[in-house]
């Protein structure tokens, strides 16, 4: 491909991808499959890698991440990121209003009210309309340069559009995980047997500082902006700055309001107290700002915060109630979750009877005792939490510290605790009823085998009647078996059998996910299926060979090896295969970039300057080549980076395999 052709193709692909991105993220519609979309992106990634000079700063490839950052660089903020004075009381707001009035002499003034978004503040620097830096607040004076991660946030423009864009400006806003993105993330974590995150804010903060920007991209952070800074911006009010930001393509929450008096501020606060719970993200208060920028300058700053703004915080509704007991739940992976059993109370309009206590550390931190009165809170989060013990009501003669269970509440096996993990586990995965039932529930879910005529209650019955003890047993069920189930008649029996039969058509990647291998979620299952193509190839792959697959690190590789070497798992897989499940990938047409590497095989080893290993792999595949895991006589090229093991090099030399560098590889394309 010539440079001119490449330029044209990059522009074409970018336009198509932007079109689909816009449809998906702005209008929540889709016109193509995820797979086809990924293929388009891959083509663009490969082309940009081949022609790095043609990469545009606002290319849609920037959104997918892939950069690994070991240490974020520290950046000094041009304008320090101050905090806001805050209050929980309307009286203090009136005092604030008096101070403002005094500070401004007799001038009239207006307020601009916004919700206080509960996320992580971010500073975005634009030069010539292009996003050049994204920096965390840090200590307010200096923060971390998290630009690569910020670029994956879809509603932060990589390039602003519009007229009269200042040469340099800064935008501040809040990065957050929407309630739906947070719930989705936790569902995905449940799928792979990871502990779920307790709150969206901390998760957003942790995500923004992750070292792998591809993972950040998957988590779907969001951003609202609320502040424009810079020299000669040509705006006189905060309201004008906000509309300017909106017209430049920034994401602004439409919940703001300009008002004239502090009493209208109260109205704003009251009107949002309940409504805010329906917003897509958590909010914890209202930020009140003086609208005129000239008046803002007149009022100025204290050492810590502006005198022209204040935040009012909503009190999280909190109640004290009796802790009757602590019970323990066992999940699919054997993880134990302690649950507070409470004397029922009314909180934010719902009755609360139970609250998760997360793990043993949390119980210890709270110093909980049965019979204590505890404060229960329901903030923006849906799950209520125990925040503290009401020590004034503790009956010292009666209350005893909680002794965390040492045995599984369901099967009495001694619990274990893995190093570095907070949760206790029941290791009896083969015999512990909730673990077995949990695995079957995981197996039949929509994203997996999609047997929707089978619910939790039916699984429970099938288990109790000794009819189903593992997923493979489902495929042996007969009409007579099902007739034993309570309430099952001709129609429901046929429905269930049809559902089971139809699940045999579910594609290989879904079958792989259905097996419930720890750390193998939907995405990883897809990557594994695409790479190994058959269950046979995957289950017999060595640890090293697994590491060669995209997205597979040591944790996943280890989990796969352990899963497939287990005799009982092997038997189960054999039975599933006999039942007729899909064990082979149905290949879709691959979009190829060229035939330059047709019939050539590569082993990739070491660390490279320009490309990540996954990128190299994609490039080889896109140009018709194959990637192997080990050096052998059949191998054509060993693509060698820095720090390659000497053994590999020696072996290649001995076998006469050609050893090439990153540069030489590029020339082959
Ligand atoms: S304005 C100089 N507006 O609250 C004042 N801040 O305690 C600039 N926040 O660090 C901040 N929503 O992270 C402003 N609508 C909003 C906000 C908001 C959330 C956060 C922000 C800031 C903190 C101040």
XYZ file of C-alpha atoms and ligand atoms in Angstrom:
693
model
C 0.000 0.000 0.000
C 1.358 3.453 -0.890
C 1.266 6.320 1.589
C -1.474 8.037 -0.394
C -3.588 4.913 -0.422
C -2.996 4.413 3.280
C -4.003 7.983 4.022
C -7.253 7.510 2.143
C -7.971 4.200 3.833
C -7.216 5.597 7.320
C -9.604 8.462 6.690
C -12.285 6.092 5.408
C -11.945 3.658 8.322
C -11.900 6.498 10.868
C -15.079 7.905 9.436
C -16.891 4.573 9.487
C -15.727 3.820 13.048
C -16.654 7.291 14.280
C -20.060 6.862 12.741
C -20.632 3.597 14.626
C -19.144 4.974 17.835
C -21.440 7.932 17.665
C -24.454 5.724 17.014
C -23.548 3.493 19.926
C -22.514 6.022 22.542
C -24.737 8.975 21.706
C -27.816 7.330 20.284
C -27.565 3.864 21.883
C -28.088 2.147 18.532
C -26.056 -0.373 16.575
C -25.802 -1.120 12.891
C -23.009 -3.717 12.924
C -21.949 -6.616 15.121
C -19.287 -6.220 17.816
C -17.116 -8.565 15.816
C -17.287 -6.521 12.630
C -16.656 -3.369 14.595
C -13.564 -4.908 16.178
C -12.334 -5.920 12.738
C -12.612 -2.348 11.480
C -10.705 -1.075 14.485
C -8.057 -3.724 14.060
C -7.522 -2.734 10.445
C -7.094 0.859 11.478
C -4.695 -0.055 14.303
C -2.599 -2.111 11.917
C -2.506 0.625 9.280
C -1.530 3.272 11.803
C 1.216 1.051 13.058
C 2.530 0.623 9.580
C 2.237 4.340 8.814
C 2.768 6.028 12.187
C 3.077 9.480 10.612
C -0.483 9.230 9.372
C -1.938 8.657 12.824
C -4.330 11.501 13.675
C -4.470 12.849 17.237
C -8.223 12.228 17.317
C -8.087 8.793 15.734
C -10.704 6.421 17.158
C -7.887 3.968 17.913
C -6.855 6.202 20.820
C -10.006 5.104 22.615
C -9.064 1.440 22.848
C -5.930 1.911 24.897
C -3.205 -0.685 25.022
C -0.394 1.359 26.534
C 1.146 0.020 29.708
C 2.357 2.712 32.105
C 4.600 1.651 34.950
C 4.767 4.968 36.767
C 2.671 7.986 35.990
C 4.671 11.146 35.627
C 4.039 13.913 38.117
C 2.775 17.154 36.639
C 2.527 20.541 38.386
C -0.905 22.097 37.827
C -0.809 25.475 36.116
C -3.760 26.522 38.285
C -3.817 24.650 41.592
C -6.804 22.362 42.024
C -8.430 23.694 45.152
C -11.136 22.081 47.161
C -14.444 23.651 48.076
C -15.685 24.747 51.452
C -18.586 22.508 52.326
C -21.575 22.508 54.593
C -24.562 20.375 55.536
C -26.718 23.235 56.741
C -28.902 25.833 55.121
C -27.956 28.357 57.871
C -24.340 28.148 56.838
C -25.391 28.710 53.248
C -27.124 31.894 54.363
C -23.923 32.965 56.070
C -22.032 32.232 52.871
C -24.539 34.409 51.023
C -23.987 37.244 53.517
C -20.217 37.026 53.070
C -20.635 37.140 49.308
C -22.980 40.133 49.533
C -20.520 41.969 51.733
C -17.570 41.109 49.523
C -19.334 42.508 46.480
C -20.497 45.748 48.097
C -23.938 46.585 46.857
C -23.687 44.884 43.484
C -26.376 42.468 42.411
C -25.160 38.936 41.768
C -26.391 35.575 40.517
C -25.681 32.009 41.523
C -25.075 29.024 39.304
C -26.149 25.725 40.868
C -24.790 22.353 39.826
C -24.944 18.924 41.337
C -21.811 17.681 43.013
C -20.811 14.576 41.110
C -19.270 11.855 43.186
C -16.259 10.836 41.149
C -12.625 11.811 40.709
C -11.626 15.267 39.578
C -9.581 15.582 36.434
C -7.764 18.410 34.686
C -7.727 18.318 30.890
C -5.294 20.472 28.926
C -5.996 21.360 25.294
C -3.538 22.940 22.910
C -4.653 24.034 19.457
C -7.864 22.184 20.075
C -6.183 18.877 20.829
C -6.244 17.065 24.147
C -2.610 16.963 25.243
C -2.820 16.088 28.917
C -5.128 14.589 31.494
C -3.955 14.985 35.087
C -5.434 13.807 38.393
C -5.923 16.243 41.251
C -3.170 14.679 43.357
C -2.469 16.964 46.305
C -3.944 19.917 44.434
C -0.547 21.283 43.451
C 0.717 18.314 41.469
C -1.030 15.278 40.107
C -0.435 12.198 37.966
C -0.329 12.361 34.197
C -2.971 9.807 33.226
C -3.431 10.999 29.637
C -3.392 7.516 28.075
C -6.224 6.446 30.333
C -8.184 9.661 29.904
C -8.125 9.201 26.134
C -10.183 6.033 26.485
C -13.092 7.994 27.991
C -15.448 8.386 25.083
C -17.124 11.600 26.005
C -13.886 13.503 26.534
C -13.173 15.045 23.125
C -9.737 14.238 21.718
C -10.131 17.268 19.490
C -12.626 20.048 20.080
C -14.737 21.331 17.271
C -16.020 24.836 16.723
C -14.891 28.355 15.964
C -12.468 30.601 17.871
C -10.918 27.835 19.908
C -8.301 29.358 22.244
C -4.724 28.248 21.672
C -4.504 26.753 25.123
C -7.135 26.094 27.755
C -7.873 23.816 30.677
C -11.117 22.043 31.464
C -11.942 20.465 34.806
C -14.489 17.837 35.412
C -15.361 14.685 37.206
C -14.526 11.220 35.951
C -16.983 8.605 37.170
C -18.474 5.189 36.597
C -22.178 5.404 35.882
C -24.396 3.189 37.998
C -24.954 0.931 34.999
C -21.248 0.693 34.100
C -20.431 -0.047 37.736
C -23.076 -2.773 37.957
C -21.913 -4.262 34.673
C -18.332 -4.281 35.909
C -19.365 -6.088 39.069
C -21.398 -8.611 37.072
C -18.359 -9.282 34.914
C -16.275 -9.747 38.049
C -18.798 -12.177 39.468
C -18.566 -14.124 36.208
C -14.883 -14.717 36.706
C -15.089 -15.325 40.422
C -13.579 -12.018 41.572
C -14.746 -10.066 44.584
C -17.154 -7.305 43.613
C -16.295 -3.671 44.226
C -18.080 -1.895 47.053
C -18.451 1.585 45.620
C -18.362 3.343 42.295
C -16.251 6.344 43.329
C -13.290 4.371 44.614
C -13.510 2.049 41.653
C -13.440 5.007 39.244
C -10.431 6.382 41.080
C -8.617 3.037 40.955
C -9.506 2.606 37.294
C -8.100 5.976 36.303
C -4.752 4.923 37.738
C -4.578 1.473 36.179
C -1.424 0.636 34.326
C -3.108 -1.053 31.375
C -5.131 1.463 29.417
C -6.895 -1.295 27.448
C -8.488 -2.422 30.715
C -9.456 1.181 31.465
C -11.168 1.364 28.065
C -13.212 -1.739 28.820
C -14.497 -0.289 32.059
C -16.309 2.554 30.349
C -15.542 5.546 32.515
C -17.590 8.657 31.938
C -16.960 12.353 32.455
C -18.902 15.528 33.187
C -17.036 18.814 32.942
C -17.852 21.917 35.001
C -15.021 24.421 34.797
C -13.129 26.256 32.046
C -9.798 27.936 32.750
C -7.315 29.888 30.660
C -6.299 33.340 29.472
C -8.483 35.534 27.262
C -11.282 33.043 26.871
C -13.798 35.729 26.019
C -16.402 34.620 28.537
C -17.836 36.786 31.283
C -19.967 34.330 33.173
C -19.729 30.725 34.299
C -22.969 30.041 32.409
C -21.362 31.281 29.187
C -18.307 29.094 29.820
C -20.539 26.089 30.308
C -22.392 26.679 27.032
C -19.088 27.216 25.286
C -17.840 23.878 26.609
C -21.055 22.260 25.475
C -20.683 23.666 21.973
C -17.105 22.421 21.808
C -18.354 18.884 22.319
C -17.831 18.392 26.061
C -20.273 16.406 28.131
C -22.254 18.624 30.495
C -24.918 17.390 32.853
C -28.117 19.249 32.070
C -28.991 19.517 35.747
C -27.526 23.001 36.257
C -29.539 26.126 36.929
C -28.858 29.835 37.171
C -30.700 31.525 40.067
C -30.903 34.976 41.631
C -31.210 34.457 45.394
C -30.010 32.106 48.091
C -33.640 31.049 48.594
C -33.783 29.868 45.021
C -30.597 27.955 45.800
C -32.509 26.227 48.619
C -35.283 25.389 46.160
C -32.720 23.874 43.807
C -31.240 21.812 46.647
C -34.645 20.566 47.757
C -35.808 19.781 44.255
C -32.822 17.499 43.656
C -32.713 15.730 47.011
C -34.794 12.770 45.789
C -34.610 13.224 42.012
C -30.827 12.838 42.067
C -31.248 9.164 42.918
C -32.624 8.639 39.403
C -29.575 10.185 37.725
C -27.179 7.847 35.917
C -24.437 8.514 38.484
C -24.009 9.127 42.177
C -24.126 12.699 43.441
C -23.515 13.795 46.990
C -24.479 17.434 47.054
C -24.822 20.724 45.224
C -22.059 23.126 44.190
C -23.060 26.790 44.285
C -20.949 29.235 42.290
C -21.095 32.975 41.659
C -21.995 33.305 38.006
C -20.042 36.430 37.042
C -16.359 35.718 36.474
C -15.475 39.311 37.304
C -17.213 38.934 40.651
C -15.452 35.610 41.170
C -12.143 37.433 40.780
C -13.261 40.162 43.179
C -14.083 37.610 45.850
C -10.904 35.643 45.271
C -9.609 32.701 47.270
C -8.659 31.723 50.781
C -5.571 29.540 51.136
C -7.613 26.415 50.484
C -10.709 27.259 48.515
C -12.518 29.877 46.465
C -14.666 32.473 48.277
C -17.016 32.479 45.308
C -18.217 28.912 45.636
C -19.377 26.457 48.264
C -20.748 22.954 48.290
C -23.809 21.802 50.143
C -23.744 18.104 50.966
C -26.844 15.981 51.321
C -26.855 13.977 54.488
C -26.809 10.291 53.693
C -29.897 8.906 55.397
C -28.698 6.984 58.425
C -30.612 5.036 61.072
C -29.674 3.000 64.062
C -31.030 -0.524 64.384
C -30.381 -3.823 66.126
C -27.888 -6.283 64.663
C -29.714 -9.559 65.286
C -27.235 -11.905 63.728
C -24.499 -12.365 61.172
C -25.086 -15.055 58.560
C -22.754 -16.287 55.855
C -23.369 -16.854 52.159
C -21.355 -19.116 49.905
C -20.898 -18.074 46.277
C -20.234 -20.090 43.130
C -16.497 -19.879 43.641
C -16.715 -20.755 47.313
C -16.173 -17.164 48.466
C -17.872 -16.436 51.785
C -19.817 -13.202 52.285
C -20.912 -12.259 55.802
C -24.343 -10.621 55.960
C -25.761 -8.444 58.753
C -29.272 -9.548 59.736
C -30.992 -6.414 61.007
C -34.135 -5.462 62.834
C -36.042 -4.093 59.787
C -35.968 -0.304 59.355
C -37.188 2.223 56.805
C -34.411 3.939 54.845
C -34.955 6.268 51.860
C -38.348 4.743 51.245
C -37.419 1.049 51.400
C -37.352 -1.527 54.176
C -33.851 -2.668 55.004
C -33.327 -6.040 56.668
C -29.897 -7.069 55.576
C -26.603 -5.472 54.651
C -23.405 -6.956 53.253
C -20.445 -6.881 55.620
C -18.052 -7.785 52.772
C -15.450 -9.813 54.709
C -13.848 -10.586 58.050
C -11.691 -7.451 57.966
C -14.757 -5.267 57.763
C -16.314 -6.925 60.816
C -13.089 -6.385 62.679
C -12.802 -2.777 61.558
C -16.310 -2.032 62.795
C -15.726 -4.068 65.984
C -19.193 -5.535 65.506
C -21.001 -7.609 68.101
C -24.312 -9.419 67.918
C -26.870 -7.401 69.867
C -25.186 -4.091 68.993
C -27.108 -1.153 67.656
C -25.534 -0.223 64.358
C -25.864 2.763 62.038
C -27.105 1.749 58.637
C -26.782 4.110 55.725
C -28.115 4.212 52.251
C -26.194 6.774 50.289
C -26.283 6.930 46.544
C -25.552 3.234 46.528
C -28.341 0.745 46.273
C -26.938 -1.730 48.769
C -27.240 -0.438 52.329
C -24.131 -0.436 54.459
C -23.303 -0.655 58.134
C -21.184 2.409 58.870
C -20.556 2.200 62.609
C -21.599 0.771 65.957
C -23.672 2.928 68.308
C -21.387 2.355 71.288
C -23.629 4.309 73.638
C -26.171 1.512 73.359
C -23.782 -1.397 73.785
C -24.559 -3.684 76.691
C -21.032 -4.653 77.688
C -22.117 -7.469 79.968
C -23.964 -9.213 77.168
C -22.222 -8.433 73.896
C -19.516 -10.741 72.666
C -17.137 -10.116 69.750
C -18.136 -11.995 66.611
C -16.062 -15.081 65.970
C -15.753 -15.444 62.239
C -16.757 -18.904 61.073
C -13.977 -21.384 60.443
C -16.143 -23.933 58.642
C -18.338 -23.654 55.585
C -21.922 -23.008 56.741
C -23.211 -25.347 54.033
C -20.825 -28.294 53.923
C -18.724 -27.850 57.089
C -15.396 -27.951 55.258
C -12.653 -25.908 56.950
C -12.371 -22.495 55.293
C -9.161 -21.179 53.772
C -7.864 -17.718 53.023
C -5.628 -17.020 50.016
C -2.695 -14.734 50.543
C -3.478 -11.143 49.663
C -7.242 -11.734 49.489
C -9.749 -10.502 52.024
C -12.340 -13.233 51.476
C -12.458 -16.659 53.097
C -13.139 -19.584 50.782
C -14.723 -22.993 51.083
C -12.307 -25.202 49.131
C -14.833 -28.035 48.679
C -15.737 -27.062 45.120
C -16.788 -30.587 44.177
C -19.147 -31.237 47.082
C -20.430 -27.935 48.459
C -24.083 -27.510 47.355
C -24.227 -23.728 46.727
C -21.020 -23.961 44.701
C -22.427 -26.756 42.561
C -25.757 -25.002 42.078
C -23.935 -21.732 41.427
C -21.930 -23.353 38.650
C -25.075 -24.685 37.027
C -26.685 -21.256 37.252
C -23.592 -19.760 35.667
C -23.651 -22.407 32.934
C -27.245 -21.826 31.849
C -27.269 -18.010 31.953
C -28.047 -15.967 28.888
C -24.433 -15.029 28.114
C -23.463 -18.704 28.359
C -25.647 -21.657 27.279
C -28.786 -19.537 27.328
C -31.224 -22.150 28.669
C -33.847 -19.670 29.751
C -36.514 -22.197 30.710
C -34.361 -23.204 33.656
C -34.557 -21.023 36.752
C -32.960 -21.003 40.178
C -35.858 -22.922 41.744
C -35.811 -25.684 39.154
C -32.061 -26.074 39.560
C -32.596 -26.391 43.289
C -35.158 -29.177 42.735
C -33.055 -30.984 40.154
C -30.192 -30.893 42.587
C -32.224 -32.158 45.505
C -33.686 -34.991 43.489
C -30.135 -35.998 42.578
C -30.906 -35.483 38.906
C -28.363 -32.765 38.166
C -25.054 -32.483 40.004
C -23.072 -30.940 37.191
C -23.844 -29.135 33.909
C -23.296 -32.315 31.867
C -26.159 -34.015 33.763
C -28.563 -31.564 32.110
C -28.029 -33.292 28.780
C -29.036 -36.681 30.209
C -32.402 -35.474 31.513
C -35.444 -37.365 30.235
C -39.163 -36.653 30.202
C -39.606 -39.050 33.086
C -36.973 -37.257 35.138
C -38.650 -33.911 34.626
C -42.093 -35.290 35.433
C -40.820 -35.678 38.991
C -40.462 -31.916 39.330
C -43.116 -30.025 41.170
C -45.485 -28.236 38.789
C -43.932 -29.687 35.653
C -46.450 -30.733 33.020
C -46.218 -31.705 29.360
C -45.686 -28.139 28.166
C -43.070 -27.069 30.679
C -41.246 -30.376 30.270
C -41.090 -29.923 26.505
C -39.987 -26.315 26.869
C -37.128 -27.261 29.098
C -35.994 -30.147 26.912
C -36.138 -27.905 23.827
C -34.128 -25.249 25.639
C -31.479 -27.790 26.544
C -31.432 -29.149 22.997
C -31.068 -25.673 21.513
C -28.145 -24.888 23.769
C -26.138 -27.351 21.693
C -26.002 -24.689 18.989
C -24.461 -22.051 21.225
C -21.037 -21.087 19.792
C -17.785 -22.412 21.179
C -16.779 -19.142 22.875
C -20.009 -19.165 24.918
C -19.467 -22.815 25.874
C -16.006 -21.912 27.068
C -17.375 -19.082 29.192
C -20.120 -21.372 30.517
C -17.542 -23.723 32.037
C -16.944 -21.103 34.716
C -13.161 -21.257 34.719
C -11.866 -18.700 37.173
C -10.797 -15.428 35.471
C -12.264 -16.530 32.144
C -15.006 -13.985 31.522
C -16.811 -13.391 28.281
C -14.049 -11.391 26.605
C -11.252 -13.732 27.584
C -13.329 -16.719 26.424
C -13.749 -15.056 23.045
C -10.050 -14.366 22.724
C -9.175 -17.909 23.729
C -11.672 -19.392 21.280
C -10.340 -17.237 18.467
C -6.776 -18.118 19.238
C -6.972 -21.832 20.000
C -9.969 -22.606 17.771
C -10.835 -25.920 19.483
C -11.391 -27.172 23.007
C -8.763 -29.822 22.348
C -6.079 -27.311 21.459
C -6.962 -25.150 24.433
C -7.170 -27.892 27.013
C -3.852 -29.401 25.971
C -1.988 -26.076 25.703
C 0.976 -25.736 28.038
C 1.349 -22.854 30.468
C 3.829 -21.163 28.116
C 1.612 -21.670 25.101
C -1.312 -20.132 27.002
C 0.771 -17.085 27.818
C 1.240 -16.508 24.106
C -2.482 -15.964 23.608
C -3.806 -12.400 23.593
C -5.029 -11.096 26.966
C -3.651 -14.077 28.837
C -1.330 -13.292 31.728
C 0.088 -15.562 34.395
C -3.096 -15.547 36.503
C -5.353 -16.723 33.685
C -2.795 -19.202 32.330
C -2.401 -20.784 35.745
C -6.143 -21.004 36.236
C -6.602 -22.685 32.840
C -3.841 -25.215 33.450
C -5.324 -26.116 36.837
C -8.803 -26.408 35.435
C -7.927 -28.708 32.564
C -5.605 -30.985 34.494
C -8.375 -31.852 36.966
C -9.651 -35.395 36.251
C -13.257 -34.574 37.107
C -13.229 -31.545 34.808
C -11.788 -33.711 32.041
C -14.639 -36.191 32.447
C -17.200 -33.417 32.485
C -15.798 -31.903 29.292
C -15.836 -35.284 27.608
C -19.493 -35.742 28.502
C -20.346 -32.271 27.216
C -18.613 -33.056 23.960
C -20.517 -36.333 23.619
C -23.742 -34.450 24.280
C -22.984 -32.435 21.154
C -21.941 -29.008 22.418
C -19.886 -26.786 20.110
C -16.222 -27.414 20.774
C -14.867 -25.741 17.656
C -14.809 -22.116 16.588
C -16.905 -21.198 13.603
C -14.550 -18.847 11.861
C -15.810 -15.647 10.438
C -14.054 -14.168 7.468
C -10.917 -12.377 8.582
C -10.235 -9.015 7.062
C -6.713 -9.182 5.770
C -4.434 -6.253 5.164
C -2.096 -8.049 2.762
C -0.667 -11.425 1.809
C 2.900 -10.428 2.550
C 3.301 -12.974 5.370
C 1.258 -15.803 3.858
C 2.488 -19.237 5.004
C 5.137 -17.695 7.263
C 5.319 -18.614 10.921
C 6.620 -16.491 13.781
C 7.548 -16.782 17.420
C 7.543 -13.476 19.298
C 9.944 -13.155 22.193
C 11.170 -10.329 24.424
C 10.111 -6.704 24.754
C 9.767 -4.340 21.801
C 10.224 -0.653 21.309
C 7.291 0.258 19.103
C 4.790 -2.532 19.490
C 3.195 -4.501 22.281
C 3.232 -8.274 21.836
C -0.501 -8.390 21.166
C -0.087 -5.724 18.525
C 2.629 -7.725 16.812
C 0.439 -10.762 16.884
C -2.460 -8.883 15.305
C -0.139 -7.511 12.635
C 1.179 -10.948 11.728
C -2.322 -12.384 11.498
C -3.620 -9.426 9.498
C -0.897 -9.951 6.926
C -1.538 -13.648 6.559
C 1.112 -15.098 8.880
C 0.821 -17.466 11.831
C 2.055 -17.126 15.389
C 3.515 -20.170 17.125
C 4.353 -20.599 20.752
C 7.626 -22.500 20.681
C 10.785 -22.585 18.587
C 10.943 -25.709 16.415
C 12.387 -26.862 13.100
C 9.216 -25.784 11.301
C 9.467 -22.198 12.462
C 10.343 -19.534 9.864
C 11.185 -16.508 12.037
C 12.024 -15.721 15.616
C 11.015 -12.089 16.137
C 13.429 -11.007 18.841
C 13.035 -8.048 21.161
C 15.044 -6.955 24.181
C 15.568 -9.304 27.129
C 14.829 -12.405 25.125
C 15.862 -15.558 26.943
C 19.272 -16.855 25.747
C 17.934 -20.428 25.518
C 15.440 -19.440 22.837
C 18.103 -17.708 20.789
C 20.459 -20.687 21.022
C 17.747 -23.099 20.005
C 16.781 -20.951 17.022
C 20.402 -20.674 15.941
C 20.875 -24.411 16.232
C 17.792 -25.160 14.158
C 18.678 -22.553 11.557
C 15.626 -20.402 12.279
C 16.053 -16.856 11.017
C 16.210 -14.334 13.866
C 14.799 -10.917 12.983
C 14.466 -7.548 14.734
C 11.407 -5.327 15.020
C 12.752 -3.136 12.178
C 13.352 -6.075 9.871
C 9.871 -7.331 10.624
C 8.367 -3.983 9.650
C 10.175 -4.116 6.349
C 8.558 -7.478 5.592
C 5.090 -5.992 5.751
S -16.264 23.148 40.950
C -12.527 25.677 42.534
N -18.357 21.675 40.352
O -15.881 18.527 44.223
C -13.752 24.821 42.535
N -16.615 20.679 41.622
O -14.749 19.749 46.800
C -13.764 23.853 41.439
N -17.007 18.317 42.159
O -12.473 18.705 43.523
C -14.711 22.743 41.640
N -18.939 18.136 41.136
O -13.827 17.062 42.186
C -17.159 21.724 40.979
N -20.253 20.512 39.706
C -19.067 20.533 40.324
C -18.517 19.418 40.983
C -17.285 19.525 41.627
C -18.011 17.495 41.844
C -15.840 17.915 42.985
C -14.519 18.265 42.368
C -13.807 19.102 43.384
C -14.571 18.832 44.632
C -14.575 20.062 45.482
